[in-house]
Amino acid sequence: MTEKIEDIVKSRMYARQQLIDGWDQEVISNGCMMIVGVGALGCEIAKDFTLMGIGKLILIDLDTIETSNLSRQMLFRPGDEGRPKAEVAAERLKEMNPYLNVDFYFEKLQKLPMSVYEESDVVIAALDNFNARLDLNKICLRIKKPMVEGGTVGFEGHVQIVIPEGCGIEYKNREREIENLVETRLWDITEMEYPEYFKAQGRIEELEEEIERIKEKEINPVIKKIRKETEMVFDWKYAPEILDQTPCYRCLIPIPPADDKLVAACTLKGLPRNRNHCVIKAEVQFEKKYGHKPDLNLNDEVLKLKEIAQVELEKLRERVFNENVAAEERESLTEKEIEDWKANINETFGPDYKFEEMENILGNKIAAIQTVSSIISSIESQEALKLLFRVNGRNIGPPMEPPYVNYNGIYGQFDHLHILRRDDCLACGKIEGEENVQLVVPFDADVGYIFKAMEISEHKLDPELWMITNPMTKEIYWNPYMPSLKDPNIKLTSLKIKSNDIVTLSPLGKALAESEIKKYNVIIAFM
Ligand SMILES: [Zn+2]
């Protein structure tokens, strides 16, 4: 009896969406969505699917709630600070819809067992950094799960759909694609091949009134024949390229931007040269002084950090003034001129620090606002919803085409971008065992620092098992097997490596057999 009441309540809850053409609530209530990242986008998307009665949600997030999240992330409230996002979101979603099943993981997406991914119908990326997106893209390609990816920066955002080859759903419309091919072939046939077709075309022009009859007799048989031929080869010849897949996320980002941690580590080796560097340096000084990293949730620690950063900023301003105005020149300057200099420097490096800047800089935070998050997350939800029907063999509408949309909130404009699949894509292309990496290094970096920087970028390599060469000249910069080419202290500049040059890292010995990656193309950017 209780079950019956539950069913009646449910059917009332979902009554309006049942009115949508092609809707089947069973698809939703048996569906499983994985949402990776439970921030501004993830909260909204999770809410959308919870309200429409999804059977199960899997939430992944390794962050805890911060005060600055409360301006956007609608599942969190004041007082939640410090708790895992995925856990709190799961609680709140259950309050919204008690029939929801939800699993949550306070964990890195790379560490999850594949079975968790396998369970989901569609994977929705709502992440805030490139590397996590690249890894998720790779996982979805490998296990052939459709993925909807989205992101925002300030007043802009984007949504991309990734349908991997062989995931069993058609991206484009089969009928339309076959028609297009038939159409193209008809342009190419010759009179010799099909004289009756051409003759008929001529007669159609002359005898408008007989068109229908002639078509029936002479045109349609030819079309029928070509269509039959096209259909016969379509599945193996055309479908994989034009039907069943989109470019992947990596196709758009062949070379990922340098890791933030790397830029920070690099900054510490030299003198701060901008406003952000001073705060990064202050964090290290804070740790030295107090024995732990500043907790950005504690107001007095942020204030102490801000004080140290402020001193660094003042030293930077002073240094720039001294570098630009020689000591002997200073005597001849009027007070007004000196003030102008200082105002100029202030303009370059910004005014004194504000409290909230510490977290924004150290956390590498990007501008974010709820309005744009709502728009982008809603598009992600809508596309994921259509995909959920597709993976269950149903259709309430095709995925958006082209599979990438950009939104500009300043002008209120949507642009669909025609993105291309790259044959040399390291995730979905034919190249295996290669990886592109961008390293930011200090100007005085040495060969040893390349290995350090690789480690910070999460590519830990044993210097005893990897060789560094110049792919153009074949010059060897590092070879652990050759004593003469084994000086970690030799400066990159003395090897004539310039900014944006590429070096190749190749495995030797045991690494050659064991490493999944057989070649790193490393772009060196000096900072
Ligand atoms: Zn790709």
XYZ file of C-alpha atoms and ligand atoms in Angstrom:
528
model
C 0.000 0.000 0.000
C 2.769 2.437 0.950
C 4.411 1.796 -2.397
C 1.270 2.799 -4.172
C 1.042 6.106 -2.316
C 4.679 6.761 -3.163
C 3.968 6.127 -6.830
C 1.029 8.507 -6.796
C 3.094 11.241 -5.139
C 5.839 10.727 -7.716
C 3.495 10.852 -10.665
C 2.097 14.146 -9.328
C 5.598 15.561 -8.828
C 6.661 14.839 -12.375
C 3.336 15.553 -14.092
C 4.466 18.638 -16.046
C 7.563 17.125 -17.604
C 5.479 14.159 -18.805
C 3.808 16.632 -21.179
C 7.080 17.047 -23.101
C 7.092 15.210 -26.424
C 8.915 11.901 -26.164
C 9.358 12.097 -22.375
C 9.636 8.884 -20.419
C 9.978 9.285 -16.660
C 11.309 5.712 -16.470
C 14.443 6.782 -18.318
C 15.019 9.451 -15.678
C 14.141 7.358 -12.652
C 16.401 4.529 -13.826
C 19.132 6.944 -14.877
C 22.440 7.604 -13.162
C 24.331 10.876 -13.587
C 27.853 11.503 -12.414
C 28.709 15.093 -11.558
C 32.402 15.780 -11.192
C 32.965 18.995 -9.271
C 30.306 20.251 -6.873
C 30.964 23.976 -7.100
C 28.807 26.659 -8.656
C 28.012 24.601 -11.759
C 27.872 21.232 -10.014
C 25.388 22.423 -7.354
C 23.019 23.733 -10.017
C 23.265 20.643 -12.205
C 22.758 18.321 -9.241
C 19.699 20.371 -8.256
C 18.271 20.142 -11.808
C 18.481 16.351 -11.940
C 17.299 15.938 -8.350
C 14.178 17.962 -9.035
C 13.366 16.106 -12.262
C 13.581 12.787 -10.386
C 16.836 11.194 -11.508
C 17.298 7.711 -10.053
C 20.846 8.190 -8.875
C 23.484 10.883 -8.619
C 27.186 10.318 -8.089
C 28.928 13.423 -6.747
C 32.697 13.841 -6.807
C 34.583 16.713 -5.183
C 37.771 16.879 -3.168
C 37.193 20.379 -1.779
C 35.694 21.669 1.417
C 33.296 24.603 1.582
C 34.830 28.079 1.842
C 33.094 31.303 2.794
C 33.593 32.698 -0.708
C 31.586 29.770 -2.131
C 28.425 30.999 -0.428
C 27.796 33.703 -3.028
C 27.186 31.048 -5.704
C 27.036 27.453 -4.627
C 23.367 27.173 -3.847
C 23.415 23.914 -1.899
C 25.636 25.408 0.845
C 24.745 27.747 3.695
C 26.614 29.828 6.248
C 27.871 27.395 8.884
C 28.862 24.716 6.330
C 32.397 26.094 5.984
C 35.076 23.440 6.269
C 32.790 20.486 5.453
C 33.282 18.424 2.266
C 31.227 19.838 -0.609
C 30.146 16.448 -1.949
C 28.843 15.331 1.451
C 26.868 18.498 2.215
C 25.455 18.586 -1.325
C 24.247 14.984 -0.939
C 22.425 15.900 2.302
C 20.696 18.936 0.829
C 19.677 17.098 -2.346
C 18.046 14.346 -0.288
C 16.025 17.061 1.472
C 14.883 18.364 -1.907
C 13.866 14.954 -3.182
C 13.675 12.098 -0.675
C 13.399 9.529 -3.507
C 16.878 10.354 -4.755
C 19.749 7.901 -4.448
C 23.049 9.656 -4.055
C 26.630 8.472 -3.668
C 29.337 11.003 -2.901
C 33.117 10.866 -2.982
C 35.362 13.332 -1.138
C 38.198 12.248 -3.389
C 40.318 13.032 -6.461
C 38.595 11.931 -9.647
C 41.779 10.135 -10.756
C 41.652 7.915 -7.647
C 38.099 6.625 -8.127
C 37.636 3.003 -9.170
C 36.520 2.665 -12.795
C 33.382 0.876 -11.619
C 32.076 4.198 -10.293
C 32.403 5.727 -13.759
C 30.965 2.630 -15.402
C 27.814 2.926 -13.344
C 26.880 6.344 -14.720
C 24.973 6.940 -17.949
C 26.470 10.353 -18.612
C 29.394 12.151 -16.972
C 29.032 15.869 -16.326
C 32.189 17.898 -15.798
C 31.762 20.966 -13.623
C 35.415 21.452 -12.790
C 37.566 24.503 -12.213
C 40.947 23.491 -13.633
C 42.439 22.204 -16.852
C 44.308 19.207 -15.533
C 41.292 17.633 -13.866
C 39.310 18.185 -17.079
C 42.027 16.592 -19.188
C 42.123 13.548 -16.913
C 38.350 13.199 -16.871
C 38.266 13.571 -20.678
C 40.756 10.719 -20.946
C 38.788 8.461 -18.608
C 35.521 9.085 -20.474
C 37.183 8.353 -23.821
C 38.688 5.164 -22.449
C 35.461 3.775 -21.011
C 33.353 5.317 -23.801
C 31.080 7.486 -21.686
C 29.487 10.614 -23.132
C 30.612 13.714 -21.271
C 29.175 17.202 -20.977
C 31.790 19.726 -20.006
C 31.335 23.341 -18.944
C 33.147 26.235 -17.362
C 32.879 29.923 -16.597
C 35.261 32.837 -16.213
C 33.663 36.059 -15.036
C 30.947 37.026 -17.491
C 31.835 34.291 -19.973
C 31.266 30.577 -20.151
C 31.197 27.578 -22.438
C 29.624 24.152 -22.802
C 31.089 21.288 -24.829
C 29.662 17.850 -25.517
C 32.101 14.983 -25.957
C 30.788 11.785 -27.500
C 33.548 9.181 -27.722
C 33.933 6.829 -30.629
C 32.158 3.570 -29.987
C 29.974 4.706 -27.086
C 26.966 3.443 -28.928
C 25.002 6.637 -29.457
C 24.625 8.576 -32.630
C 25.719 12.139 -32.386
C 24.468 13.389 -35.725
C 21.275 12.490 -37.485
C 21.848 9.351 -39.528
C 19.189 10.117 -42.096
C 20.460 13.632 -42.690
C 24.054 12.516 -43.066
C 23.113 9.845 -45.609
C 21.091 12.411 -47.559
C 24.092 14.748 -47.605
C 26.341 12.042 -48.993
C 23.848 11.038 -51.671
C 23.473 14.706 -52.575
C 27.248 15.099 -52.920
C 27.569 11.988 -55.053
C 24.818 13.100 -57.389
C 26.930 16.131 -58.277
C 29.752 13.853 -59.343
C 28.039 11.279 -61.521
C 28.526 11.567 -65.275
C 26.200 11.361 -68.192
C 28.034 8.288 -69.328
C 27.214 6.487 -66.132
C 23.594 7.545 -65.940
C 22.373 8.891 -69.278
C 18.771 8.319 -68.369
C 19.172 10.508 -65.265
C 20.551 13.411 -67.282
C 18.061 13.058 -70.048
C 15.319 13.089 -67.499
C 16.688 16.241 -65.883
C 16.457 17.982 -69.238
C 12.943 16.863 -69.825
C 11.918 18.072 -66.363
C 12.950 21.576 -67.270
C 10.960 21.496 -70.502
C 7.940 19.642 -69.227
C 7.181 21.142 -65.809
C 3.818 19.455 -65.665
C 5.328 16.010 -66.215
C 7.873 16.331 -63.450
C 6.242 14.075 -60.956
C 5.749 11.276 -63.445
C 9.276 11.482 -64.855
C 10.828 11.607 -61.415
C 9.029 8.482 -60.471
C 10.253 6.742 -63.584
C 13.803 7.936 -64.134
C 15.169 9.928 -61.178
C 14.105 8.004 -58.160
C 15.532 4.679 -59.313
C 18.967 6.262 -59.583
C 18.682 7.902 -56.191
C 17.470 4.643 -54.800
C 20.471 2.838 -56.253
C 22.986 5.350 -54.885
C 21.275 5.458 -51.556
C 21.428 1.710 -51.368
C 25.133 1.776 -52.194
C 25.742 4.525 -49.654
C 23.806 2.737 -46.967
C 25.804 -0.395 -47.572
C 29.121 1.279 -46.806
C 27.852 3.948 -44.411
C 28.402 2.109 -41.150
C 32.045 1.263 -41.679
C 33.135 4.021 -44.035
C 31.410 7.147 -42.773
C 29.689 6.543 -39.458
C 32.747 6.513 -37.190
C 34.000 9.824 -38.599
C 30.838 11.826 -38.988
C 28.195 10.192 -36.922
C 29.267 8.680 -33.685
C 31.704 11.074 -32.160
C 32.652 14.641 -31.504
C 36.083 16.173 -30.962
C 37.165 15.588 -27.373
C 38.158 18.166 -24.752
C 41.861 17.563 -25.383
C 41.415 18.289 -29.125
C 40.902 21.913 -28.096
C 43.833 22.013 -25.680
C 46.756 20.174 -27.319
C 49.209 21.822 -24.923
C 47.823 22.290 -21.433
C 48.797 25.544 -19.716
C 51.564 25.315 -17.116
C 50.595 24.043 -13.695
C 49.797 26.783 -11.159
C 51.936 25.106 -8.495
C 54.859 25.259 -10.876
C 54.461 28.985 -11.395
C 54.333 29.421 -7.621
C 57.453 27.300 -7.042
C 59.231 29.214 -9.742
C 58.310 32.555 -8.169
C 59.974 31.569 -4.904
C 63.327 31.119 -6.532
C 63.464 34.751 -7.616
C 62.455 38.209 -6.447
C 58.724 38.966 -6.577
C 58.005 40.855 -9.753
C 54.294 41.440 -9.418
C 51.498 41.728 -6.899
C 50.705 37.986 -6.919
C 54.342 36.962 -6.413
C 54.474 38.961 -3.152
C 51.547 37.002 -1.695
C 53.029 33.659 -2.763
C 56.293 34.637 -1.105
C 54.435 35.830 2.005
C 52.810 32.412 2.349
C 56.226 30.768 2.588
C 57.392 33.353 5.128
C 54.235 32.773 7.148
C 54.946 29.051 7.233
C 58.528 29.660 8.359
C 57.382 31.994 11.136
C 54.390 30.041 12.483
C 55.272 26.473 11.530
C 52.208 25.877 9.354
C 50.582 27.189 6.197
C 48.041 29.973 6.794
C 44.469 28.707 7.174
C 42.514 30.986 4.867
C 39.300 30.266 6.774
C 40.733 31.945 9.889
C 40.447 35.709 9.780
C 43.448 36.457 12.010
C 45.744 34.203 9.953
C 44.653 35.939 6.758
C 45.329 39.306 8.434
C 48.835 38.179 9.463
C 49.483 36.922 5.951
C 48.241 40.177 4.458
C 50.635 42.107 6.709
C 53.644 40.083 5.473
C 52.517 40.401 1.858
C 52.109 44.146 2.308
C 55.755 44.419 3.423
C 56.819 42.485 0.296
C 54.709 44.765 -1.884
C 56.325 47.842 -0.363
C 59.787 46.340 -0.946
C 58.809 45.685 -4.574
C 57.644 49.286 -5.064
C 60.873 50.551 -3.463
C 63.017 48.282 -5.627
C 61.327 49.415 -8.822
C 61.725 53.055 -7.793
C 65.436 52.536 -7.092
C 65.942 50.680 -10.355
C 64.333 53.464 -12.357
C 65.561 56.547 -10.575
C 69.321 56.560 -9.944
C 70.496 57.773 -6.520
C 72.294 60.854 -7.880
C 69.238 61.755 -9.937
C 66.995 61.657 -6.910
C 68.536 64.823 -5.420
C 67.541 66.822 -8.456
C 63.918 65.681 -8.382
C 61.235 67.881 -6.895
C 58.857 66.454 -4.330
C 56.098 66.542 -6.935
C 58.198 64.540 -9.387
C 58.964 61.910 -6.767
C 55.277 61.676 -5.950
C 54.457 61.220 -9.627
C 56.956 58.371 -9.800
C 55.403 56.695 -6.796
C 51.870 57.131 -8.179
C 53.049 55.582 -11.409
C 54.491 52.579 -9.564
C 51.265 52.246 -7.569
C 49.344 52.113 -10.789
C 51.599 49.360 -12.142
C 51.543 47.142 -9.046
C 48.177 48.127 -7.616
C 47.141 49.686 -4.285
C 47.640 48.140 -0.844
C 46.236 44.612 -0.438
C 42.647 43.887 0.433
C 41.722 41.078 2.806
C 40.015 38.898 0.174
C 42.949 39.109 -2.209
C 44.972 36.597 -0.181
C 42.574 33.721 -0.899
C 41.995 34.791 -4.510
C 45.717 34.855 -5.278
C 46.851 31.786 -3.333
C 43.937 29.701 -4.506
C 44.452 30.897 -8.082
C 40.813 31.841 -8.047
C 39.093 33.017 -11.187
C 36.270 35.526 -11.405
C 32.875 33.925 -10.916
C 29.267 35.050 -10.636
C 26.040 33.173 -10.013
C 24.163 34.584 -13.031
C 26.626 33.116 -15.536
C 26.991 29.885 -13.523
C 23.206 29.423 -13.727
C 23.165 29.843 -17.492
C 26.091 27.536 -18.188
C 24.984 24.860 -15.726
C 21.466 24.865 -17.153
C 22.796 24.274 -20.666
C 24.936 21.439 -19.327
C 21.916 19.889 -17.602
C 19.769 20.202 -20.721
C 22.389 18.563 -22.968
C 23.060 15.820 -20.403
C 19.316 15.159 -20.199
C 19.077 14.562 -23.962
C 22.127 12.301 -23.800
C 20.562 10.309 -20.960
C 17.628 9.504 -23.232
C 19.990 8.639 -26.088
C 22.110 6.210 -24.111
C 18.867 4.488 -23.219
C 17.907 4.205 -26.863
C 15.330 6.999 -26.712
C 15.158 10.397 -28.322
C 13.837 13.704 -26.987
C 16.087 15.746 -29.245
C 19.577 15.668 -30.731
C 22.642 16.958 -28.889
C 23.550 20.520 -29.799
C 25.456 20.895 -33.032
C 28.171 22.052 -33.319
C 28.977 20.501 -29.948
C 30.498 23.661 -28.457
C 28.788 26.847 -27.381
C 30.304 29.970 -25.933
C 28.282 32.490 -23.930
C 29.226 36.109 -23.528
C 27.251 37.673 -20.711
C 28.347 41.203 -21.479
C 26.585 41.220 -24.835
C 24.127 38.427 -24.051
C 25.425 36.495 -27.011
C 25.724 32.774 -27.723
C 28.218 31.586 -30.333
C 28.333 28.032 -31.567
C 31.892 27.167 -32.484
C 32.770 24.648 -35.167
C 35.456 22.622 -33.445
C 37.569 20.064 -35.249
C 38.775 16.673 -34.227
C 42.567 16.570 -34.279
C 44.188 13.481 -35.739
C 47.195 14.222 -33.534
C 45.067 14.572 -30.402
C 46.856 12.841 -27.546
C 43.567 11.685 -26.019
C 41.334 10.604 -28.931
C 43.773 10.475 -31.870
C 45.953 7.709 -33.143
C 49.100 8.816 -31.322
C 49.843 6.778 -28.251
C 52.490 7.139 -25.603
C 53.125 10.858 -26.093
C 52.374 13.783 -23.844
C 52.755 17.537 -24.256
C 53.762 19.513 -21.181
C 54.414 23.186 -20.660
C 56.957 24.030 -17.960
C 57.484 27.444 -16.438
C 61.050 27.754 -15.144
C 63.044 30.560 -13.536
C 65.469 32.344 -15.816
C 68.470 30.760 -14.079
C 67.012 27.226 -14.139
C 69.354 24.289 -14.722
C 68.838 20.861 -16.270
C 68.023 19.376 -12.858
C 65.140 21.821 -12.518
C 63.414 20.268 -15.532
C 62.965 17.047 -13.547
C 61.838 19.047 -10.498
C 59.325 20.974 -12.602
C 58.056 17.754 -14.191
C 57.496 16.357 -10.709
C 55.526 19.449 -9.613
C 53.413 19.026 -12.777
C 52.660 15.484 -11.629
C 54.945 13.722 -14.085
C 57.527 12.315 -11.670
C 60.438 10.894 -13.666
C 63.629 9.271 -12.422
C 66.535 11.379 -13.827
C 68.581 8.150 -13.968
C 66.123 6.702 -16.494
C 65.266 9.606 -18.787
C 67.164 11.418 -21.500
C 66.679 15.060 -22.544
C 67.300 16.035 -26.164
C 66.630 18.801 -28.630
C 64.157 17.348 -31.165
C 65.406 19.674 -33.936
C 69.200 19.433 -33.627
C 69.231 16.039 -31.826
C 71.661 17.581 -29.328
C 71.648 15.662 -26.036
C 71.254 17.824 -22.920
C 71.067 15.022 -20.383
C 71.938 11.345 -20.630
C 72.304 9.499 -17.325
C 74.360 6.777 -19.048
C 77.027 9.242 -20.198
C 79.105 10.939 -17.466
C 79.914 13.880 -19.746
C 76.202 14.595 -20.226
C 75.175 14.271 -16.633
C 75.541 17.713 -15.050
C 72.279 18.730 -13.375
C 73.694 22.163 -12.575
C 74.259 23.273 -16.134
C 72.076 26.297 -16.869
C 69.429 26.043 -19.594
C 70.496 29.436 -20.947
C 74.072 28.203 -21.361
C 72.619 25.343 -23.474
C 71.101 28.101 -25.640
C 67.556 27.023 -24.736
C 65.248 29.971 -25.275
C 61.736 30.641 -24.019
C 59.139 28.503 -25.843
C 61.756 26.070 -27.141
C 60.782 22.415 -27.054
C 62.882 19.655 -25.527
C 62.101 15.940 -25.672
C 62.216 13.597 -22.694
C 62.622 9.914 -23.615
C 62.730 6.877 -21.340
C 65.744 4.574 -21.093
C 66.216 1.065 -19.707
C 63.563 0.064 -17.207
C 61.518 3.217 -17.867
C 61.364 2.393 -21.573
C 59.612 -0.845 -20.755
C 57.480 0.398 -17.874
C 56.455 3.981 -18.659
C 53.096 4.402 -20.353
C 54.499 7.544 -21.950
C 57.368 7.046 -24.405
C 57.913 10.689 -25.256
C 57.303 13.990 -23.503
C 57.294 17.095 -25.690
C 58.210 19.766 -23.167
C 57.800 23.454 -23.899
C 60.112 25.535 -21.730
C 58.795 28.966 -20.784
C 61.107 31.227 -18.830
C 59.594 33.463 -16.183
Zn 40.694 14.600 -28.944
